[in-house]
CSV table of C-alpha atoms and ligand atoms in Angstrom, one decimal:
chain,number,residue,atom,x,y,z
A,229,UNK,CA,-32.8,19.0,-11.3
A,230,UNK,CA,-31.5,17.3,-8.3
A,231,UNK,CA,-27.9,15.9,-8.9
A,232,UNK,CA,-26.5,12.7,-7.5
A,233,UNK,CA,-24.7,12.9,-4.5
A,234,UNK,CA,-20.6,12.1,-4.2
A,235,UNK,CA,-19.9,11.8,-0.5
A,236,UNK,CA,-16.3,12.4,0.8
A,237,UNK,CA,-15.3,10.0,3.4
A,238,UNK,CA,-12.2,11.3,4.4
A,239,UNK,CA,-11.0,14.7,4.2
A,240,UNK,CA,-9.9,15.7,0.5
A,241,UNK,CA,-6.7,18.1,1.3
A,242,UNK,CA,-5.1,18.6,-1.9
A,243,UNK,CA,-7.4,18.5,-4.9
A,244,UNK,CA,-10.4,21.0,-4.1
A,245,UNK,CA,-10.5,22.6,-7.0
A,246,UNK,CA,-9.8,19.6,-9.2
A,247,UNK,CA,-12.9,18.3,-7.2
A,248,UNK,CA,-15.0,21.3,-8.3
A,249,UNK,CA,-13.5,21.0,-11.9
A,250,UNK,CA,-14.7,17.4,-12.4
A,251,UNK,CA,-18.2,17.2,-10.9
A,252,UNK,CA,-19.1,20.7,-12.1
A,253,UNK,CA,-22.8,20.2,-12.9
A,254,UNK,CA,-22.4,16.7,-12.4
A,255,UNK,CA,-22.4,16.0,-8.9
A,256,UNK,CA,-23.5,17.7,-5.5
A,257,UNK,CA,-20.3,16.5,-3.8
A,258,UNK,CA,-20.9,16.4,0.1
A,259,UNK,CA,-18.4,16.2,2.6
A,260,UNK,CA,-19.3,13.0,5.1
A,261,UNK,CA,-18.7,14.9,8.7
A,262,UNK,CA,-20.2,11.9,11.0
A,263,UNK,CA,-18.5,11.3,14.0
A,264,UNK,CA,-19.7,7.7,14.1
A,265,UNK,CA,-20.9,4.5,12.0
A,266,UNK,CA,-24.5,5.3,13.5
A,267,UNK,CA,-24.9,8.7,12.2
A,268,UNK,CA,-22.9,8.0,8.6
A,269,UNK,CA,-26.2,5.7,8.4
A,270,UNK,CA,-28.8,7.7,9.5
A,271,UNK,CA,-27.8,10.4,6.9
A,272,UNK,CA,-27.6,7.7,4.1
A,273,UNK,CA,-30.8,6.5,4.2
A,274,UNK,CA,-34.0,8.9,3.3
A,275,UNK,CA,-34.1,12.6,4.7
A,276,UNK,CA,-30.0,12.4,6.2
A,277,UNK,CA,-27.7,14.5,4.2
A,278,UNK,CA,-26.1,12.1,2.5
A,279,UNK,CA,-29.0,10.7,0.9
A,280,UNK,CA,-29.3,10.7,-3.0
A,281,UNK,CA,-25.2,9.0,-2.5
A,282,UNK,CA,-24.2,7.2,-5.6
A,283,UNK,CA,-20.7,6.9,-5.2
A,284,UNK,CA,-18.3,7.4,-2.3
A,285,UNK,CA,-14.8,8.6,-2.3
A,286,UNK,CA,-13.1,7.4,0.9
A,287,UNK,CA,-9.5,7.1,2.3
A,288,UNK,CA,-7.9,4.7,5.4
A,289,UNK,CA,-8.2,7.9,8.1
A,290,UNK,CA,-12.2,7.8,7.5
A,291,UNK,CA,-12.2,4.8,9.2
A,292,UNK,CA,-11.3,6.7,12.4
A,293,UNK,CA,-14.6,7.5,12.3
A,294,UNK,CA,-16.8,5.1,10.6
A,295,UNK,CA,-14.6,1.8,10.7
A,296,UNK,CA,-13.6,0.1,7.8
A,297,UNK,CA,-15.7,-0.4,5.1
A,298,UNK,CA,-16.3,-4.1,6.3
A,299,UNK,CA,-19.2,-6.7,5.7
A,300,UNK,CA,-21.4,-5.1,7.9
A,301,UNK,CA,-21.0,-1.5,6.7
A,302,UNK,CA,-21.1,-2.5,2.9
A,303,UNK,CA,-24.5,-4.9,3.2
A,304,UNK,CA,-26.1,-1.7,5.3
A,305,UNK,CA,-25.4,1.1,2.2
A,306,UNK,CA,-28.8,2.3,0.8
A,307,UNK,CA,-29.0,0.6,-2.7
A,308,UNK,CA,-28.3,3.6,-4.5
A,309,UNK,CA,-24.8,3.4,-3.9
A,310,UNK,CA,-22.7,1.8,-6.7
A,311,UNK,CA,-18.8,3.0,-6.5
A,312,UNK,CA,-16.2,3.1,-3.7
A,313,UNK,CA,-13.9,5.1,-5.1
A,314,UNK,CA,-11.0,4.1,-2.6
A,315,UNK,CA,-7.6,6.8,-2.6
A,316,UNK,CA,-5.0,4.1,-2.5
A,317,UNK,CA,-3.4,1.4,-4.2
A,318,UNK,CA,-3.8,-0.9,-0.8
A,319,UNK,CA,-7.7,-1.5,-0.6
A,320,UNK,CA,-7.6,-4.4,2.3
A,321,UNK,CA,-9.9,-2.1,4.2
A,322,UNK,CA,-13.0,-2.5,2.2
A,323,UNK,CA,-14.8,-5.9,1.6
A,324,UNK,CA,-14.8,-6.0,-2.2
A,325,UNK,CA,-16.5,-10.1,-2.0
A,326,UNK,CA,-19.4,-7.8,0.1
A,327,UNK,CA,-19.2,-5.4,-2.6
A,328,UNK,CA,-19.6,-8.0,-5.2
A,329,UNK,CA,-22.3,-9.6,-3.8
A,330,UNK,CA,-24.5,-6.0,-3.6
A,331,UNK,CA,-22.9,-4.8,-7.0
A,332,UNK,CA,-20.7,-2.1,-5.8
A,333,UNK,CA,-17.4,-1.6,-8.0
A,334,UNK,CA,-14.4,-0.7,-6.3
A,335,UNK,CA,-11.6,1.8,-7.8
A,336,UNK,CA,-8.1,2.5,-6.3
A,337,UNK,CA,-5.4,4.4,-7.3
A,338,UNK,CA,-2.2,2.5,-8.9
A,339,UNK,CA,0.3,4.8,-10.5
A,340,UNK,CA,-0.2,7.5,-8.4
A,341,UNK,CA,1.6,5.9,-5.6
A,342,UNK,CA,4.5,4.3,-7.5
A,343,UNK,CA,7.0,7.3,-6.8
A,344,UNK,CA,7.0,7.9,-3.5
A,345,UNK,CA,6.4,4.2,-2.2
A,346,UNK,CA,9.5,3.0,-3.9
A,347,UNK,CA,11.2,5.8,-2.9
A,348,UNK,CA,10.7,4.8,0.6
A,349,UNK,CA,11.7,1.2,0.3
A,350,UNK,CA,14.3,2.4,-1.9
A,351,UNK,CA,15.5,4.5,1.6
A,352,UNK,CA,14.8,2.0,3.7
A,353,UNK,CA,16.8,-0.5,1.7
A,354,UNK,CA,19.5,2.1,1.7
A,355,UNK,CA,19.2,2.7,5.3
A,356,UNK,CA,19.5,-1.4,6.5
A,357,UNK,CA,22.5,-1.9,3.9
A,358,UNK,CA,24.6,1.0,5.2
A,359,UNK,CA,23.0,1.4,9.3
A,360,UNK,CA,22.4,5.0,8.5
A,361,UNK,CA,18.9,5.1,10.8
A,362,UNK,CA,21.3,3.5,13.8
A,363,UNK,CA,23.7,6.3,12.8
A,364,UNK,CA,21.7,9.0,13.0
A,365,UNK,CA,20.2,7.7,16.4
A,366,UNK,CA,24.0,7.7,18.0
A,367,UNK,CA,24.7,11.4,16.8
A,368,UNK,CA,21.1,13.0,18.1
A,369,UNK,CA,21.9,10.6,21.2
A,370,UNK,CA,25.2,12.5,21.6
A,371,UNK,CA,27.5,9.2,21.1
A,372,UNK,CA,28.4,10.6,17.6
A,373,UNK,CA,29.1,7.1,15.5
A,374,UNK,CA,30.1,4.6,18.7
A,375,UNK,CA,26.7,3.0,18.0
A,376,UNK,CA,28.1,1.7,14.3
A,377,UNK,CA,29.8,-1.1,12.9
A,378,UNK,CA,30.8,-0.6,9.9
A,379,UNK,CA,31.9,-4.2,9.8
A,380,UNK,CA,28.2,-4.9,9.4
A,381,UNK,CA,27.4,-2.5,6.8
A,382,UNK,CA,27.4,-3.2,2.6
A,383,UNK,CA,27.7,-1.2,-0.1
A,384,UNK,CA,24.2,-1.7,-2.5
A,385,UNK,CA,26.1,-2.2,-5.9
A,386,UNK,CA,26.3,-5.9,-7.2
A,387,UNK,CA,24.0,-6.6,-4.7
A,388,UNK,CA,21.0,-8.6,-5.7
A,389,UNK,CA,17.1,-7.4,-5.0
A,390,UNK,CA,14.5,-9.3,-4.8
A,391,UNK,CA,11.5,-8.0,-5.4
A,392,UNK,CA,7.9,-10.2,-4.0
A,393,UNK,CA,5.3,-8.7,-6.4
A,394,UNK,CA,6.0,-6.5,-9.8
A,395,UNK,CA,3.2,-4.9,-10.1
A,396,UNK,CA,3.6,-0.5,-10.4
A,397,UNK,CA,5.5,0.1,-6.8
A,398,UNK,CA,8.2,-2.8,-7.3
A,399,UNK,CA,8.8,-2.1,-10.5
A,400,UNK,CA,9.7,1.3,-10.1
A,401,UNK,CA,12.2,0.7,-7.2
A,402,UNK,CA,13.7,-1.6,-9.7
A,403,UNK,CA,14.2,1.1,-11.8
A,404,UNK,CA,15.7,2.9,-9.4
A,405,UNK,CA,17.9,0.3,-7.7
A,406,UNK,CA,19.4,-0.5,-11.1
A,407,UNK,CA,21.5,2.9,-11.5
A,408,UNK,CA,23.6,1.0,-8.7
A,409,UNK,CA,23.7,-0.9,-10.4
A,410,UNK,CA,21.9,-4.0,-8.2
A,411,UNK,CA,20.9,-7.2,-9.9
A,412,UNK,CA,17.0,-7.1,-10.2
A,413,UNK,CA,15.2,-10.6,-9.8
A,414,UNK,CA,11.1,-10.8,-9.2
A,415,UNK,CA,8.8,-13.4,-8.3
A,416,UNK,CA,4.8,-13.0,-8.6
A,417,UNK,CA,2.2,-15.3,-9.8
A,418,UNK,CA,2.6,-14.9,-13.2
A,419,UNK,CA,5.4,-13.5,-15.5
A,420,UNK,CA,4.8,-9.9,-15.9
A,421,UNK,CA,3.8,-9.1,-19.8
A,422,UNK,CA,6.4,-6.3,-21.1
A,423,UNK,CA,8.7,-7.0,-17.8
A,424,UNK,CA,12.2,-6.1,-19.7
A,425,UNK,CA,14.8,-8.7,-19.6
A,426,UNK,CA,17.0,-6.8,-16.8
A,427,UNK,CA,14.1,-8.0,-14.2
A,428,UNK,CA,14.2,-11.9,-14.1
A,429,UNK,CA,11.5,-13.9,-13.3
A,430,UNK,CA,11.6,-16.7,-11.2
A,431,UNK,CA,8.3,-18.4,-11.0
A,432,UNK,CA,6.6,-20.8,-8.4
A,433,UNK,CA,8.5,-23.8,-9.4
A,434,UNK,CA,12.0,-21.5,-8.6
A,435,UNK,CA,10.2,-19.2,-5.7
A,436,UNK,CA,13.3,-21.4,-3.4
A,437,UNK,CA,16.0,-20.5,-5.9
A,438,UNK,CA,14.8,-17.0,-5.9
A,439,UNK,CA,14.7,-16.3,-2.0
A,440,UNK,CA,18.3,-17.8,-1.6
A,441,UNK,CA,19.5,-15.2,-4.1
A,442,UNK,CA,18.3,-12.2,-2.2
A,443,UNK,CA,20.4,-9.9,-0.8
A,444,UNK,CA,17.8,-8.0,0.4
A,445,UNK,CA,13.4,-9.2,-0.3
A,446,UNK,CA,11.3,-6.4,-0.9
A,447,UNK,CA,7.6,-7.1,-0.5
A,448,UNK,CA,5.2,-5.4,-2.6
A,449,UNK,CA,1.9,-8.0,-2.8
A,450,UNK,CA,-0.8,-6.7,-1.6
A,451,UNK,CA,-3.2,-7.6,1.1
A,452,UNK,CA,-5.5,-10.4,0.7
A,453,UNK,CA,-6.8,-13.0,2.6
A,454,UNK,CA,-4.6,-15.6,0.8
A,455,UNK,CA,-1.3,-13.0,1.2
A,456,UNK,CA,-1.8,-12.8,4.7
A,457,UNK,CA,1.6,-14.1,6.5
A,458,UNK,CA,2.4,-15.0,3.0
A,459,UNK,CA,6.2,-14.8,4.1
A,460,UNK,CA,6.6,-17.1,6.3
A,461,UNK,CA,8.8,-18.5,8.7
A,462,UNK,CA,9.3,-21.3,6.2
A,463,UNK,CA,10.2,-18.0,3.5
A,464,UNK,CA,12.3,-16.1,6.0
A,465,UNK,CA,14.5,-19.5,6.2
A,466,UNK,CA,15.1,-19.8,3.0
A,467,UNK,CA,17.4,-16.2,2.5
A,468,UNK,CA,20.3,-16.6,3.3
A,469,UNK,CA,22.4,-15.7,6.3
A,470,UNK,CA,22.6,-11.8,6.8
A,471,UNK,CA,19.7,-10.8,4.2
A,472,UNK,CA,17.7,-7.4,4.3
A,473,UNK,CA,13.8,-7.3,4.3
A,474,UNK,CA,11.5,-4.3,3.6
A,475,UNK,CA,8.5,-3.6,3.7
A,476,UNK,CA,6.1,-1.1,2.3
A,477,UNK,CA,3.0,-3.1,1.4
A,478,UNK,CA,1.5,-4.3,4.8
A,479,UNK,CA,2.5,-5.5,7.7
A,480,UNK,CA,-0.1,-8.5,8.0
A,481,UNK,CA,1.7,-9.6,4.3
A,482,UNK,CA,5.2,-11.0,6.4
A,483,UNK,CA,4.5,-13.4,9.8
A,484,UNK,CA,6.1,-10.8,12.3
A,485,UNK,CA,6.6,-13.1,15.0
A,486,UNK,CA,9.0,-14.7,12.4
A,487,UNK,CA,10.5,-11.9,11.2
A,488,UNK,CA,11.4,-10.9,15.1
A,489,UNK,CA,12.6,-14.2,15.7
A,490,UNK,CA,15.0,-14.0,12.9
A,491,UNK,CA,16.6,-11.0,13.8
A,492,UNK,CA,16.7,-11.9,17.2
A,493,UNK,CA,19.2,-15.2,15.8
A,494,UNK,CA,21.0,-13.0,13.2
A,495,UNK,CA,19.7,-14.7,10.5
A,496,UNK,CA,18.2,-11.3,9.0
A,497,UNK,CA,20.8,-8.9,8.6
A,498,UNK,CA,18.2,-5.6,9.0
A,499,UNK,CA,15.1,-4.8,8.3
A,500,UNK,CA,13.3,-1.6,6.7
A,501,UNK,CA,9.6,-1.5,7.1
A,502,UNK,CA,7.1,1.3,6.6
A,503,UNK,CA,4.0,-1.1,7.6
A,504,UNK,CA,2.9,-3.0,10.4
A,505,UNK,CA,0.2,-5.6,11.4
A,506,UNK,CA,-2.0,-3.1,13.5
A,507,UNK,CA,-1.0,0.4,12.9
A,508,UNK,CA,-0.9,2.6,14.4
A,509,UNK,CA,0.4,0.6,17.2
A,510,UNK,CA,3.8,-1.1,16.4
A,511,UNK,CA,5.4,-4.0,17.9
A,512,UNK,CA,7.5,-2.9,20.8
A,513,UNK,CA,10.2,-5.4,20.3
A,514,UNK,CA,11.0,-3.8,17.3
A,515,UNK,CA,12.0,-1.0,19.0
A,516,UNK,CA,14.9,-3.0,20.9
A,517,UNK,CA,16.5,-3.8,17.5
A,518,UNK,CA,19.0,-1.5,16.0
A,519,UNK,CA,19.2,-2.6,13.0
A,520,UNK,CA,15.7,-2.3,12.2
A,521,UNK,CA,14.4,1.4,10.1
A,522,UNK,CA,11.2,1.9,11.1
A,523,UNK,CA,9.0,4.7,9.3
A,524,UNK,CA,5.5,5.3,10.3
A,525,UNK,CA,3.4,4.4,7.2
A,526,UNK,CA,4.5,7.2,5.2
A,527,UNK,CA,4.9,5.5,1.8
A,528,UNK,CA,2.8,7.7,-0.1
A,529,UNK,CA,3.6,10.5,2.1
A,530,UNK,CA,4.3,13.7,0.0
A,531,UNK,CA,2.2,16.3,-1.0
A,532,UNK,CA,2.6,15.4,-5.0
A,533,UNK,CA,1.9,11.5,-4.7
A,534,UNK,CA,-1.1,12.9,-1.9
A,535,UNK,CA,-2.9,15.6,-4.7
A,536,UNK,CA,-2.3,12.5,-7.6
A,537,UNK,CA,-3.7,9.8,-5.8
A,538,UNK,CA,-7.2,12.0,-4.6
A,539,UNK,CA,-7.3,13.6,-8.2
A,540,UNK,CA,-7.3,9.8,-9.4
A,541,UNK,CA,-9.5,8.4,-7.0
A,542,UNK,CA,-12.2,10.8,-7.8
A,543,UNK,CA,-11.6,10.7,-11.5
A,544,UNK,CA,-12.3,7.1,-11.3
A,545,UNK,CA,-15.7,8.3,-9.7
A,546,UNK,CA,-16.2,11.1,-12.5
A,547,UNK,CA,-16.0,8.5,-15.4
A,548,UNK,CA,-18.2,6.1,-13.4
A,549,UNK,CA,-21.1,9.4,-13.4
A,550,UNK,CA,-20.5,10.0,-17.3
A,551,UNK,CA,-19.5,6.5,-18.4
A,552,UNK,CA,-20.9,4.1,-15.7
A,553,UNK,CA,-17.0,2.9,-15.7
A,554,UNK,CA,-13.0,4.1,-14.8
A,555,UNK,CA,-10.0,3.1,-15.4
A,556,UNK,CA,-9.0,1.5,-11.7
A,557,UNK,CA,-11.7,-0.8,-11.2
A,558,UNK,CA,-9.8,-3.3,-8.7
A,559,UNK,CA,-8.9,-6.3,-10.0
A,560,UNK,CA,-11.6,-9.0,-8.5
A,561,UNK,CA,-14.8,-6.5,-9.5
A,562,UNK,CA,-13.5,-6.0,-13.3
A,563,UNK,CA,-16.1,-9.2,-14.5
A,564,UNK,CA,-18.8,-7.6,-12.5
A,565,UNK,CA,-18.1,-4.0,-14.2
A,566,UNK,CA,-18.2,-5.9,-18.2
A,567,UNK,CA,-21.7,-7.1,-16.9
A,568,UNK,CA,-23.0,-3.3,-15.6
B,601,3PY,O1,-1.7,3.4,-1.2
B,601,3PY,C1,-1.7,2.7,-0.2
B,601,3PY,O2,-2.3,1.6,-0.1
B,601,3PY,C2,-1.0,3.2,1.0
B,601,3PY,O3,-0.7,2.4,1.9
B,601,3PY,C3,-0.8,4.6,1.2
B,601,3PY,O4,0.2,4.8,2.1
């Protein structure tokens, strides 16, 4: 009996034998070793190694290799293939209206991520309050603390966070910045169902309310085309004199021309961001600012949050081969998975 094909795009570094575990006698799970888009579609179609794909298991460093999984290369996909099973919780690399329209369902990996992305925005939050990235810049430059000014720096408790989107990731750095304890407010589209009362909403009609409470706005929406820039100049105005912003969602989510320009005038106190517009390359006038901590993507970053999210990513695709569903289908394919 030949057995469908699971093709990894990416390499899979933590969970091989959770891999062989799950698609024992259920999958022939290839690894996808193409060097370009060209060849990943030669060995797709009839003959190529890949051929028999039903589902595809990818991560963001694939696309070092095969681009992103854009228009182009979702509409060219023999039609055998049916799931993207994307390792995670950020899937702005893959055209899920493309996917739609072929009847592809997309899965990410929420949950797995929350620990160690809101520990870094928890750090970098940390960091911009109390300068401790400038510091430690001064004593490896040999200037021990000259560099700092503790005039500038704040202690976190009874300080108020405001968190831009609660979904799994902002909700657990509230958690965490509550043992300060901080005040925790939020605003998202909708009110968050089961959001206890410590988190306050503050809804569309109060988003102006809400950003001139922030002491320090933590973005956590994802990447869409109607999030892109979705704070603004207009948004970056509105905190008040001195406040923090991090992020650790993307970088295309916050206008960065604005964000420069308002720590160029003072009016942001720091910033902390993990993400930028076009990684890897990062702004260079960042770089000038010392009061900006500046990580290099590594949100999910630890070996534990790495072996979750590829364990969930392909478990999504094993209950897709037994059940034709799994539990992360992304949020705009859901309707298309009820009709499958
Ligand atoms: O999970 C994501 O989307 C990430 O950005 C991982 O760092």
């Amino acid at each position: 009996m030949t057995l469908p094909r699971v093709l990894i795009c990416g390499d899979l570094v933590w969970a091989h034998e959770e891999s062989k575990q799950l698609f024992h006698g259920l999958a022939d799970v290839v690894r996808m070793d193409s060097l370009d888009r060209a060849d990943f579609f030669a060995n797709l179609n009839q003959g190529g190694k890949y051929e028999g794909t039903v589902a595809i298991y990818r991560n963001n460093t694939s696309a070092e290799h095969v681009g992103v999984f854009d228009r182009a290369l979702i509409e060219a996909l023999p039609p055998g293939v049916r799931w993207i099973g994307h390792n995670g919780a950020g899937y702005d690399q893959i055209d899920v209206d493309a996917c739609k329209k072929k009847g592809i369902i997309v899965s990410n990996t929420p949950v797995a991520v929350d620990d160690a992305t809101a520990t870094t925005a928890l750090y970098l939050m940390i960091s911009a309050f109390r300068h401790f990235s400038q510091g430690e810049r001064s004593l490896r430059g040999g200037r021990w603390k000259s560099d700092i000014s503790s005039s500038l720096t704040h202690d976190l408790t009874g300080k108020t966070l405001a968190i831009l989107g609660l979904g799994g990731i902002g909700f657990r750095l509230a958690e965490l910045a509550r043992a300060f304890p901080m005040r925790i407010v939020y605003h998202s589209r909708k009110k968050v169902e089961g959001a206890p009362d410590w988190c306050e909403y503050f809804g569309q009609e109060r988003l102006d309310e809400f950003l001139g409470l922030a002491d320090v706005l933590s973005v956590h929406a994802p990447l869409r085309p109607d999030t892109e820039g979705l704070v603004s100049e207009e948004m970056i105005r509105k905190l008040k004199k001195g406040a923090i912003l991090v992020n650790t969602a993307r970088g295309k989510v916050i206008d960065e021309a604005a964000l420069i320009r308002a720590l160029e005038v003072g009016h942001l106190g720091a910033v902390g961001l993990d993400v930028y517009p076009n990684e890897p390359s990062v702004n260079p006038r960042l770089l000038d600012f010392p009061n900006a901590t500046l990580l290099p993507h590594m949100g999910t970053e630890t070996r534990d949050s790495q072996k979750k999210m590829e364990v969930r990513a392909l478990t999504n695709i094993r209950d897709f081969l037994i059940k034709g569903k799994g539990i992360d289908i992304v949020p705009e394919l859901r309707d298309l998975a009820t009709k499958l």
